[in-house]
Short mmCIF file of C-alpha atoms and ligand atoms in Angstrom, two decimals:
data_model
loop_
_atom_site.label_atom_id
_atom_site.label_comp_id
_atom_site.label_asym_id
_atom_site.label_seq_id
_atom_site.Cartn_x
_atom_site.Cartn_y
_atom_site.Cartn_z
CA MET A 26 -0.37 -0.01 0.07
CA ASN A 27 2.20 2.96 -0.93
CA LYS A 28 0.21 5.50 0.46
CA SER A 29 0.45 9.37 -0.88
CA ILE A 30 0.46 11.54 2.28
CA LYS A 31 -1.93 14.23 2.56
CA ASN A 32 -2.49 15.14 6.31
CA ILE A 33 0.03 14.63 9.00
CA CYS A 34 0.03 15.04 13.13
CA CYS A 35 2.69 15.45 14.80
CA ILE A 36 2.60 14.75 18.88
CA GLY A 37 4.67 17.15 20.74
CA ALA A 38 5.48 20.73 19.54
CA GLY A 39 8.84 20.99 21.18
CA TYR A 40 12.28 22.02 19.88
CA VAL A 41 12.07 19.21 17.50
CA GLY A 42 8.52 18.85 16.14
CA GLY A 43 7.74 22.47 16.06
CA PRO A 44 10.92 23.48 13.13
CA THR A 45 10.13 19.69 11.55
CA MET A 46 6.65 20.23 10.95
CA ALA A 47 7.27 23.89 9.95
CA VAL A 48 9.84 22.67 7.32
CA ILE A 49 7.92 19.94 6.31
CA ALA A 50 4.86 22.35 5.29
CA ASP A 51 6.64 24.50 3.78
CA ASN A 52 8.11 22.16 1.24
CA CYS A 53 4.93 20.54 1.00
CA PRO A 54 2.12 22.95 0.54
CA ASP A 55 -0.42 20.19 -0.49
CA ILE A 56 -0.27 18.30 2.73
CA THR A 57 -1.94 19.49 5.99
CA VAL A 58 0.66 19.49 9.22
CA ASN A 59 -1.17 19.60 12.43
CA VAL A 60 1.05 20.07 15.32
CA VAL A 61 -0.76 18.98 18.73
CA ASP A 62 0.78 19.20 22.27
CA ILE A 63 -1.02 18.69 25.38
CA ASN A 64 0.55 21.94 27.04
CA LYS A 65 -1.92 24.60 26.62
CA ASP A 66 0.56 27.74 26.90
CA ARG A 67 2.67 26.28 24.32
CA ILE A 68 0.26 25.77 21.91
CA GLU A 69 -1.01 29.74 22.82
CA SER A 70 2.99 30.68 22.25
CA TRP A 71 2.69 28.78 18.79
CA ASN A 72 -0.47 30.75 17.55
CA SER A 73 0.72 33.87 19.05
CA SER A 74 0.41 36.55 16.41
CA ASN A 75 3.42 38.04 17.68
CA LEU A 76 5.97 36.00 16.35
CA ASN A 77 8.84 37.35 18.85
CA GLU A 78 6.60 34.78 21.03
CA LEU A 79 6.94 31.67 19.73
CA PRO A 80 7.80 29.31 22.28
CA ILE A 81 11.29 28.49 20.35
CA TYR A 82 13.96 30.92 19.35
CA GLU A 83 15.66 29.49 16.04
CA PRO A 84 16.69 31.72 13.28
CA GLY A 85 14.30 31.71 10.29
CA LEU A 86 11.60 30.08 12.11
CA ASP A 87 9.24 33.06 12.25
CA LYS A 88 9.22 33.56 8.87
CA ILE A 89 8.21 30.15 8.20
CA ILE A 90 5.60 30.55 10.64
CA GLU A 91 4.19 33.37 9.03
CA ARG A 92 4.05 31.72 5.55
CA ARG A 93 2.37 28.62 6.62
CA ARG A 94 0.60 29.01 9.71
CA ASN A 95 -2.92 28.58 9.54
CA LYS A 96 -2.58 27.48 5.66
CA ASN A 97 -1.29 24.13 5.60
CA LEU A 98 0.26 24.35 9.36
CA PHE A 99 -2.04 24.45 12.05
CA PHE A 100 -1.10 24.23 16.27
CA SER A 101 -3.50 22.96 18.36
CA ASN A 102 -4.43 20.76 21.70
CA LYS A 103 -6.85 18.78 19.75
CA VAL A 104 -4.76 15.53 20.09
CA GLN A 105 -7.78 13.19 19.29
CA GLU A 106 -9.20 14.46 16.39
CA ASN A 107 -6.16 15.43 14.63
CA ILE A 108 -4.63 11.75 15.33
CA SER A 109 -8.01 10.44 13.54
CA ASN A 110 -7.70 12.55 10.28
CA ALA A 111 -3.74 11.82 10.21
CA ASP A 112 -2.20 9.24 7.26
CA MET A 113 1.03 9.66 9.20
CA ILE A 114 1.70 10.32 12.55
CA PHE A 115 4.85 11.61 14.01
CA ILE A 116 5.64 11.06 17.60
CA SER A 117 8.02 13.98 19.04
CA VAL A 118 7.83 14.02 22.60
CA ASN A 119 10.07 14.12 25.26
CA THR A 120 11.95 11.26 26.66
CA PRO A 121 13.82 12.56 29.94
CA THR A 122 16.27 10.46 31.78
CA LYS A 123 14.71 8.53 34.45
CA LYS A 124 14.47 9.61 37.92
CA LYS A 125 13.83 6.53 39.67
CA GLY A 126 12.88 2.93 39.59
CA LEU A 127 14.59 0.47 37.05
CA GLY A 128 17.73 2.16 34.97
CA ALA A 129 17.46 5.71 37.23
CA GLY A 130 19.69 8.13 36.44
CA LYS A 131 20.57 6.31 32.80
CA ALA A 132 17.45 4.59 30.92
CA SER A 133 14.69 7.33 29.07
CA ASP A 134 11.31 7.49 30.40
CA LEU A 135 9.39 6.07 27.52
CA LYS A 136 5.67 7.05 29.72
CA TRP A 137 4.95 9.55 27.24
CA VAL A 138 5.74 7.80 23.94
CA GLU A 139 3.99 4.88 25.51
CA ALA A 140 0.88 7.23 25.95
CA CYS A 141 1.49 8.49 22.52
CA ALA A 142 1.44 4.86 20.95
CA ARG A 143 -1.85 4.51 23.26
CA GLN A 144 -3.94 7.62 22.24
CA VAL A 145 -2.59 6.58 18.25
CA ALA A 146 -3.85 3.03 18.99
CA ARG A 147 -7.43 4.05 20.08
CA PHE A 148 -7.93 7.30 17.73
CA ALA A 149 -6.18 6.27 14.36
CA LYS A 150 -8.58 5.27 11.90
CA GLY A 151 -7.75 2.92 8.98
CA TYR A 152 -4.14 2.63 7.77
CA THR A 153 -1.83 4.78 9.62
CA ILE A 154 2.13 5.32 9.40
CA VAL A 155 3.51 5.84 13.03
CA VAL A 156 6.93 7.73 12.79
CA GLU A 157 9.26 7.99 15.82
CA LYS A 158 10.80 11.57 15.81
CA SER A 159 11.92 11.58 19.31
CA THR A 160 15.40 9.91 20.07
CA LEU A 161 14.84 6.95 21.72
CA PRO A 162 16.73 3.81 22.77
CA VAL A 163 16.53 1.01 20.62
CA LYS A 164 14.05 -1.22 20.20
CA THR A 165 11.91 1.17 21.45
CA ALA A 166 9.95 1.06 18.04
CA GLU A 167 9.03 -2.51 19.31
CA VAL A 168 7.08 -0.93 21.79
CA ILE A 169 5.08 1.15 20.20
CA LYS A 170 4.63 -1.59 17.58
CA THR A 171 3.36 -4.24 20.15
CA ILE A 172 0.69 -1.74 21.14
CA LEU A 173 -0.38 -0.95 17.84
CA GLU A 174 -0.60 -4.57 16.64
CA ALA A 175 -2.58 -5.23 19.89
CA ALA A 176 -4.94 -2.59 18.81
CA GLU A 177 -5.10 -3.95 15.47
CA LEU A 178 -6.14 -7.12 16.76
CA ASN A 179 -8.79 -6.10 19.35
CA ASN A 180 -10.69 -3.64 16.72
CA ALA A 181 -10.39 -6.12 13.81
CA CYS A 182 -13.67 -4.63 12.37
CA LYS A 183 -12.39 -1.28 12.08
CA ASN A 184 -9.78 -2.33 9.50
CA LEU A 185 -6.97 -0.71 11.87
CA LYS A 186 -3.61 -1.09 9.78
CA PHE A 187 -0.07 0.59 11.34
CA GLU A 188 3.30 0.92 10.21
CA VAL A 189 6.18 2.05 12.56
CA LEU A 190 9.22 3.93 10.90
CA SER A 191 12.31 5.36 12.67
CA ASN A 192 13.20 9.05 11.19
CA PRO A 193 15.50 10.10 13.58
CA GLU A 194 15.93 14.03 13.49
CA PHE A 195 19.35 15.22 13.99
CA LEU A 196 18.68 18.88 13.55
CA ALA A 197 21.04 21.25 15.94
CA GLU A 198 19.14 24.19 17.89
CA GLY A 199 20.22 27.47 16.70
CA THR A 200 20.45 25.99 13.14
CA ALA A 201 17.24 24.05 13.08
CA ILE A 202 16.24 25.77 10.14
CA ASN A 203 19.17 25.45 7.93
CA ASP A 204 19.77 21.94 9.12
CA LEU A 205 16.17 20.73 8.15
CA GLU A 206 16.24 22.64 4.99
CA PHE A 207 20.02 20.82 3.97
CA PRO A 208 20.06 18.28 5.88
CA ASP A 209 23.29 16.21 5.53
CA ARG A 210 21.64 12.89 5.59
CA VAL A 211 17.85 12.00 6.23
CA LEU A 212 17.53 8.23 7.86
CA ILE A 213 14.20 6.37 7.59
CA GLY A 214 14.04 2.94 9.27
CA GLY A 215 11.64 0.37 9.07
CA GLU A 216 10.45 -3.25 7.72
CA ASN A 217 7.73 -2.24 5.44
CA GLU A 218 9.04 -1.12 1.69
CA ASP A 219 5.66 1.05 1.19
CA ALA A 220 5.83 2.75 4.26
CA ILE A 221 9.51 4.13 3.58
CA LEU A 222 8.76 4.94 0.66
CA SER A 223 5.51 7.07 1.59
CA LEU A 224 7.87 8.90 4.07
CA HIS A 225 10.75 9.00 1.39
CA LYS A 226 8.35 11.13 -0.68
CA ILE A 227 7.71 13.78 1.70
CA TYR A 228 11.35 14.26 1.82
CA ARG A 229 11.89 14.19 -1.72
CA ASN A 230 10.21 17.34 -2.09
CA TRP A 231 13.40 19.47 -1.15
CA VAL A 232 16.20 16.88 0.23
CA PRO A 233 18.20 15.15 -2.80
CA GLU A 234 17.61 11.37 -3.40
CA GLU A 235 21.24 10.32 -2.85
CA LYS A 236 20.61 11.81 0.77
CA ILE A 237 17.86 9.53 2.02
CA LEU A 238 19.01 6.65 3.37
CA HIS A 239 17.26 3.23 4.72
CA THR A 240 18.14 1.01 6.85
CA ASN A 241 16.69 -1.52 9.31
CA ILE A 242 14.85 0.26 11.89
CA TRP A 243 17.27 -0.77 14.90
CA SER A 244 20.03 0.37 13.03
CA SER A 245 18.19 3.74 12.54
CA GLU A 246 17.67 3.98 16.30
CA LEU A 247 21.06 3.16 17.16
CA ALA A 248 22.68 5.50 14.39
CA LYS A 249 21.14 8.40 16.24
CA LEU A 250 22.38 7.56 19.48
CA THR A 251 25.62 6.95 18.00
CA ALA A 252 26.10 10.28 16.47
CA ASN A 253 25.26 12.03 19.22
CA ALA A 254 27.53 10.04 21.22
CA PHE A 255 30.73 10.40 18.60
CA LEU A 256 30.25 14.43 18.72
CA ALA A 257 30.09 14.72 22.22
CA GLN A 258 32.83 12.45 22.81
CA ARG A 259 34.88 14.98 20.41
CA ILE A 260 34.09 17.72 22.79
CA SER A 261 35.08 15.53 25.69
CA SER A 262 38.52 14.88 23.95
CA ILE A 263 39.35 18.63 23.01
CA ASN A 264 38.31 19.90 26.58
CA SER A 265 40.20 17.52 28.24
CA ILE A 266 43.56 18.44 25.83
CA GLY A 267 42.40 22.03 26.69
CA ALA A 268 43.00 21.41 30.44
CA LEU A 269 46.28 19.92 29.40
CA CYS A 270 47.14 23.19 27.25
CA GLU A 271 46.67 25.11 30.44
CA ALA A 272 48.93 23.04 32.23
CA THR A 273 51.61 23.02 29.73
CA GLY A 274 51.83 26.55 27.89
CA ALA A 275 49.88 25.27 24.68
CA ASP A 276 47.23 26.65 23.10
CA VAL A 277 44.11 24.28 22.25
CA ARG A 278 43.01 26.54 19.43
CA GLU A 279 46.27 25.68 18.04
CA VAL A 280 46.15 21.98 18.40
CA ALA A 281 42.57 21.96 17.40
CA ARG A 282 43.65 23.68 14.23
CA ALA A 283 46.41 21.46 13.44
CA ILE A 284 44.78 18.01 13.82
CA GLY A 285 41.78 19.31 12.20
CA THR A 286 43.69 19.55 8.95
CA ASP A 287 44.06 15.73 8.97
CA SER A 288 40.92 14.86 6.82
CA ARG A 289 40.62 11.82 8.72
CA ILE A 290 39.93 13.65 11.76
CA GLY A 291 38.30 16.65 10.05
CA SER A 292 37.84 20.24 11.73
CA LYS A 293 34.42 20.52 13.11
CA PHE A 294 33.42 20.15 16.73
CA LEU A 295 36.69 20.85 17.89
CA ASP A 296 36.01 24.32 19.84
CA ALA A 297 36.81 23.86 23.48
CA GLY A 298 34.18 25.23 25.96
CA PRO A 299 32.67 24.74 29.21
CA GLY A 300 31.49 21.49 28.26
CA PHE A 301 28.28 20.25 26.72
CA GLY A 302 25.02 20.77 27.18
CA GLY A 303 21.68 20.64 25.07
CA SER A 304 18.86 17.74 25.70
CA CYS A 305 20.73 14.99 23.67
CA PHE A 306 24.28 14.68 24.48
CA LYS A 307 24.01 13.36 27.89
CA LYS A 308 20.84 11.58 27.87
CA ASP A 309 21.44 9.38 24.51
CA ILE A 310 25.17 8.54 25.88
CA LEU A 311 23.41 7.37 29.15
CA ASN A 312 20.93 5.82 26.84
CA LEU A 313 24.29 3.90 25.75
CA VAL A 314 25.47 3.00 29.15
CA TYR A 315 22.61 1.54 30.45
CA LEU A 316 21.81 -0.56 26.72
CA SER A 317 25.23 -1.75 27.08
CA GLU A 318 24.75 -2.81 31.02
CA TYR A 319 21.56 -4.37 29.96
CA PHE A 320 23.28 -6.68 27.38
CA GLY A 321 26.14 -7.55 29.57
CA LEU A 322 28.53 -5.46 28.17
CA PRO A 323 30.23 -3.46 31.09
CA GLU A 324 33.46 -2.36 29.32
CA VAL A 325 31.35 -0.35 26.64
CA ALA A 326 29.33 1.31 29.35
CA ASN A 327 32.20 2.37 31.01
CA PHE A 328 33.90 3.66 27.84
CA TRP A 329 30.58 5.85 27.44
CA GLU A 330 29.98 6.69 30.88
CA GLY A 331 33.58 8.28 30.88
CA ILE A 332 32.63 10.93 28.71
CA VAL A 333 29.63 12.27 30.49
CA LYS A 334 32.07 12.02 34.11
CA PHE A 335 34.75 13.94 32.31
CA ASN A 336 32.41 16.68 31.08
CA THR A 337 30.86 17.30 34.75
CA TRP A 338 34.35 17.21 36.09
CA HIS A 339 35.39 19.73 33.36
CA GLN A 340 32.36 21.96 34.53
CA HIS A 341 33.13 21.90 38.10
CA ARG A 342 37.01 22.27 37.07
CA LEU A 343 36.01 25.89 35.60
CA SER A 344 33.92 26.84 38.66
CA ARG A 345 37.20 26.03 40.90
CA LEU A 346 39.41 27.69 38.46
CA ILE A 347 37.51 30.92 38.91
CA ILE A 348 37.12 30.75 42.65
CA LYS A 349 40.93 30.13 43.01
CA LYS A 350 41.97 33.05 40.40
CA LEU A 351 39.74 35.33 42.59
CA PHE A 352 41.92 34.75 45.79
CA GLY A 353 40.60 31.19 47.17
CA THR A 354 36.88 32.92 47.74
CA VAL A 355 34.13 34.75 46.04
CA SER A 356 31.89 35.03 49.07
CA GLY A 357 30.06 38.40 48.64
CA LYS A 358 32.13 39.03 45.31
CA LYS A 359 30.00 40.22 42.45
CA ILE A 360 30.54 38.36 39.20
CA CYS A 361 29.05 38.86 35.88
CA ILE A 362 27.95 35.66 33.94
CA LEU A 363 27.21 36.29 30.08
CA GLY A 364 25.33 33.46 28.71
CA PHE A 365 23.30 31.07 30.35
CA ALA A 366 21.81 28.79 27.07
CA PHE A 367 23.82 25.89 26.26
CA LYS A 368 25.05 27.44 23.30
CA ALA A 369 24.31 30.30 21.16
CA ASN A 370 21.13 31.33 19.02
CA THR A 371 18.79 29.33 21.13
CA ASN A 372 16.77 29.97 24.38
CA ASP A 373 17.35 26.59 25.83
CA THR A 374 19.10 25.82 28.72
CA ARG A 375 18.44 22.36 29.24
CA GLU A 376 21.61 20.71 30.67
CA SER A 377 23.91 24.02 29.77
CA ALA A 378 27.03 24.35 31.34
CA ALA A 379 26.09 27.39 33.06
CA ILE A 380 23.83 25.93 35.46
CA ASN A 381 26.61 23.73 37.05
CA ILE A 382 29.44 26.69 36.79
CA CYS A 383 26.55 29.29 38.57
CA LYS A 384 25.54 26.80 41.30
CA ASP A 385 28.98 26.43 42.29
CA LEU A 386 29.62 30.13 42.58
CA ILE A 387 26.22 30.68 44.43
CA GLU A 388 27.25 27.98 46.76
CA GLU A 389 30.26 29.56 47.40
CA GLY A 390 28.51 32.82 48.09
CA ALA A 391 28.95 34.70 45.11
CA ILE A 392 26.45 37.21 43.67
CA LEU A 393 25.94 36.78 40.16
CA PHE A 394 24.30 39.05 37.36
CA ILE A 395 23.22 36.71 34.90
CA HIS A 396 22.87 37.97 31.31
CA ASP A 397 21.48 36.14 28.29
CA PRO A 398 19.84 37.90 25.28
CA LYS A 399 17.27 35.17 25.22
CA VAL A 400 16.76 32.98 28.25
CA ASP A 401 13.77 34.21 30.44
CA PRO A 402 14.83 34.54 34.18
CA LYS A 403 12.06 32.37 35.00
CA GLN A 404 14.10 29.62 33.31
CA ILE A 405 16.90 30.65 35.38
CA GLU A 406 14.96 30.33 38.77
CA ILE A 407 14.08 26.95 37.65
CA ASP A 408 17.53 25.67 36.32
CA LEU A 409 19.41 27.11 39.63
CA GLU A 410 16.51 25.96 42.13
CA LYS A 411 16.74 29.74 43.66
CA LYS A 412 14.81 32.63 43.21
CA GLU A 413 16.42 35.85 41.98
CA LYS A 414 17.04 38.38 44.89
CA TYR A 415 15.70 41.44 43.67
CA SER A 416 14.37 42.84 40.31
CA ASN A 417 16.86 44.47 38.19
CA ASN A 418 15.85 48.09 38.35
CA LYS A 419 15.79 47.63 42.43
CA LEU A 420 19.40 46.13 42.93
CA LYS A 421 21.43 49.46 42.57
CA ASN A 422 24.29 49.36 45.32
CA GLN A 423 22.93 46.94 46.91
CA THR A 424 25.62 44.23 46.37
CA GLN A 425 27.41 45.49 49.11
CA THR A 426 24.76 44.69 51.77
CA LEU A 427 24.94 41.26 50.35
CA SER A 428 26.90 38.63 51.58
CA GLU A 429 25.38 35.31 50.69
CA GLY A 430 25.09 33.93 47.23
CA GLY A 431 22.40 35.10 45.14
CA TRP A 432 21.30 36.13 41.59
CA TYR A 433 20.19 38.85 39.81
CA SER A 434 19.09 38.82 35.97
CA THR A 435 20.30 41.80 33.98
CA LYS A 436 19.76 43.41 30.39
CA ASN A 437 22.54 45.58 30.75
CA ILE A 438 26.07 44.40 30.75
CA ILE A 439 28.12 47.62 31.35
CA ASP A 440 25.60 48.79 34.36
CA SER A 441 26.20 45.23 35.91
CA SER A 442 30.03 45.54 35.24
CA ASP A 443 30.05 48.05 37.95
CA GLY A 444 32.08 46.94 41.18
CA ALA A 445 32.28 43.58 39.93
CA ASP A 446 35.02 41.19 40.15
CA ALA A 447 35.10 39.20 37.20
CA ILE A 448 33.21 38.61 33.75
CA VAL A 449 32.72 35.14 32.77
CA VAL A 450 31.49 34.39 29.04
CA LEU A 451 29.43 31.35 29.59
CA THR A 452 27.75 31.68 25.54
CA GLU A 453 29.14 32.62 22.57
CA TRP A 454 26.59 35.23 21.42
CA GLU A 455 28.19 37.24 19.13
CA GLU A 456 27.12 40.30 21.18
CA TYR A 457 29.84 39.09 23.33
CA GLY A 458 32.41 39.62 20.71
CA GLN A 459 31.65 43.20 20.00
CA LEU A 460 31.84 44.70 24.14
CA ASP A 461 33.05 47.78 25.14
CA TRP A 462 35.87 46.49 27.43
CA GLU A 463 37.10 50.14 27.91
CA GLU A 464 34.10 50.87 29.62
CA ILE A 465 33.67 47.85 31.22
CA SER A 466 37.30 48.14 32.11
CA ARG A 467 36.49 51.52 34.36
CA LYS A 468 33.54 49.92 36.17
CA LEU A 469 35.13 46.89 37.28
CA ARG A 470 36.74 46.63 40.71
CA LYS A 471 40.47 45.85 40.48
CA PRO A 472 42.03 43.38 40.34
CA ALA A 473 39.64 42.30 37.77
CA TRP A 474 39.20 38.83 35.66
CA VAL A 475 37.79 38.13 32.58
CA PHE A 476 37.03 34.56 31.92
CA ASP A 477 36.60 33.90 28.59
CA VAL A 478 35.24 30.18 28.55
CA ARG A 479 34.29 30.44 24.59
CA SER A 480 37.15 31.98 22.99
CA ILE A 481 35.12 34.94 21.94
CA ILE A 482 36.48 37.99 23.53
CA PRO A 483 39.50 39.65 21.14
CA TYR A 484 42.45 39.69 23.03
CA ASP A 485 43.62 42.56 21.29
CA LYS A 486 40.63 44.86 22.86
CA ILE A 487 41.70 43.38 26.20
CA LYS A 488 45.70 43.57 26.19
CA ALA A 489 46.24 47.15 27.13
CA LEU A 490 43.49 47.61 30.01
CA ASP A 491 43.83 47.00 33.56
CA LEU A 492 42.40 43.51 33.70
CA ASN A 493 43.67 40.15 33.93
CA PHE A 494 42.47 37.61 31.25
CA TRP A 495 42.02 34.27 31.07
CA LYS A 496 41.33 32.06 28.05
CA ILE A 497 39.96 28.42 27.79
CA GLY A 498 43.09 26.22 26.78
CA ASP A 499 45.10 28.86 26.70
CA GLY A 500 48.25 28.14 28.72
CA SER A 501 50.55 30.36 26.59
CA LYS A 502 49.28 33.87 28.88
C1 LIG B 26 13.70 16.33 22.36
C2 LIG B 26 13.66 15.31 21.14
O1 LIG B 26 13.10 15.38 20.33
C3 LIG B 26 13.65 14.03 21.71
O2 LIG B 26 14.50 13.55 20.38
C4 LIG B 26 14.51 13.83 22.91
O3 LIG B 26 14.53 12.76 23.33
C5 LIG B 26 14.01 14.63 24.11
O4 LIG B 26 14.22 16.27 23.45
P1 LIG B 26 12.33 18.13 22.14
O5 LIG B 26 11.24 18.25 20.98
O6 LIG B 26 13.37 19.20 22.37
O7 LIG B 26 12.60 17.10 22.34
O8 LIG B 26 11.14 18.36 23.81
P2 LIG B 26 10.59 19.47 24.12
O9 LIG B 26 10.67 20.66 23.63
O10 LIG B 26 10.24 18.85 25.78
O11 LIG B 26 8.99 18.79 23.59
C6 LIG B 26 7.99 17.83 23.29
C7 LIG B 26 6.50 18.39 23.85
O12 LIG B 26 5.72 16.78 24.12
C8 LIG B 26 6.26 19.06 25.10
O13 LIG B 26 5.66 20.34 24.45
C9 LIG B 26 5.44 18.42 25.79
O14 LIG B 26 4.31 19.05 26.19
C10 LIG B 26 4.80 17.12 24.71
N1 LIG B 26 4.05 16.16 24.94
C11 LIG B 26 4.67 15.45 25.93
C12 LIG B 26 2.74 16.02 24.71
O15 LIG B 26 2.38 16.45 23.66
N2 LIG B 26 1.94 14.82 24.87
C13 LIG B 26 2.88 13.80 25.47
O16 LIG B 26 2.09 12.80 26.07
C14 LIG B 26 3.98 14.32 26.20
C1 LIG B 27 23.07 18.09 18.83
C2 LIG B 27 23.42 17.36 17.61
O1 LIG B 27 24.30 18.33 17.34
C3 LIG B 27 22.36 17.08 16.77
O2 LIG B 27 22.58 16.67 15.74
C4 LIG B 27 21.27 16.37 17.72
O3 LIG B 27 19.91 16.16 16.59
C5 LIG B 27 21.07 17.00 18.86
O4 LIG B 27 21.79 16.99 19.93
P1 LIG B 27 22.49 19.96 19.76
O5 LIG B 27 22.02 19.83 21.18
O6 LIG B 27 21.40 21.12 19.36
O7 LIG B 27 22.44 18.87 18.82
O8 LIG B 27 24.02 21.14 20.31
P2 LIG B 27 24.95 21.05 19.38
O9 LIG B 27 25.71 22.26 18.46
O10 LIG B 27 25.58 19.93 19.19
O11 LIG B 27 26.08 21.34 20.82
C6 LIG B 27 26.06 20.67 21.69
C7 LIG B 27 26.92 21.12 23.06
O12 LIG B 27 28.36 20.86 22.47
C8 LIG B 27 26.78 22.52 23.29
O13 LIG B 27 26.54 22.75 24.28
C9 LIG B 27 27.75 23.24 22.66
O14 LIG B 27 28.43 24.82 22.83
C10 LIG B 27 29.08 22.18 22.50
N1 LIG B 27 29.98 22.31 21.71
C11 LIG B 27 29.92 22.12 20.56
C12 LIG B 27 31.21 22.86 22.10
O15 LIG B 27 31.57 22.84 23.31
N2 LIG B 27 32.02 22.64 21.20
C13 LIG B 27 32.26 22.37 19.84
O16 LIG B 27 32.95 22.25 19.04
C14 LIG B 27 30.73 22.36 19.38
#
């Protein structure tokens, strides 16, 4: 049954579901795309007439939403109705690491995926292709399949028929639209050729034939986990060498450039920084660890777990280093944190290195002024598990009276530098590369430090000023 798809439903309007469906709708004007979510606020934001209020910040996304919304792209909470009408259903819900029970701390919690499969089983009509879009542990498709097969048997009179495909998404946040428009590859895993072809035809509207790969379903699931594990491993590798550079007088950027010219290694993903964050890397590696343990391969599990352990160690290493440079104590000292998102061009803070680093500094009594152009202070509050001390306009000159750790959000970097002992750059937002360092230097309390954890501050703008400068992986100064 090579089905021509006219109506798509995507369950989950998150960082993956939202942009992915927008790009499909944009490239396939004949297909109606309904994105549904149980979260009412999120759907309201997707439908906001003010495009600055979309729940996700992604360059280029607003333009597509403007073009397609309410034409062939719809956002709603009508889960049941849209499942019923769909020929193809994408499952794109979150799969957080389990907090308790079997596999706690490592395995993914699949309760949302299972709930979606049950909803699909209940409300779908006729022949429906179910596509797993969330990154999932290997063999999850089997769970979805088993639930759907039970529905086929129980509702024999309704002529229900399901096919399950795995179609992992490789987009990176901040470049989601470009990654979706020009993917390195599209992976479709499945058993049924016709179902694979139906999805293949959708992507062929804009993706070249040779970039669409077909695999079996388990290879597709494992390939996604492996891609993320390899990428994360590169970052831990370069950060480990960065620490060695600092200790020995080398410069990690020079080392990265030298090894990156080796075509077998390649030059991408070799930027030393505060350690990887984001919703996927840690979670996916821990999934690999869990799978390896489950299948009796403890050495494989230990190998991958080491990458995550190193990343956490590296983040705490940075907070310890800042404290050490500030004469061994940050108690009552004002520190400006530039950047809270896990990388530039996103408002996402999941697993951001800034969380551990800020928590450590607050724990040591520092007073943090946190700036990020896109992150909502309410999110920072959730991440730091600590309420903001005062709102920004009330805080002038009050730092002296605060002795305990706490934090404020700020929109003005220059004002916040007033009396601060240090500036710490944690996210590579472009604007941080263009700051007025003369003005900032005048405001800082001397001796003051600038910690550039993203190699974004031009040293020539700083070297003549009365500032101490530290850059990640640079042992040459
Ligand atoms: C990402 C990736 O898609 C996924 O591969 C990874 O496993 C987890 O993180 P993302 O889109 O970034 O997912 O997640 P998120 O932004 O949290 O969006 C998921 C959405 O699904 C939420 O809006 C949530 O409300 C919704 N949801 C969850 C449902 O609509 N129904 C459910 O039953 C559960
Ligand atoms: C990642 C994968 O790249 C993507 O293919 C997958 O679909 C989801 O997970 P994402 O988490 O959005 O995407 O961001 P990515 O650009 O990979 O960066 C992850 C983290 O690594 C960020 O904290 C980033 O700052 C850090 N990073 C990346 C480095 O520290 N150095 C680098 O050279 C590259």
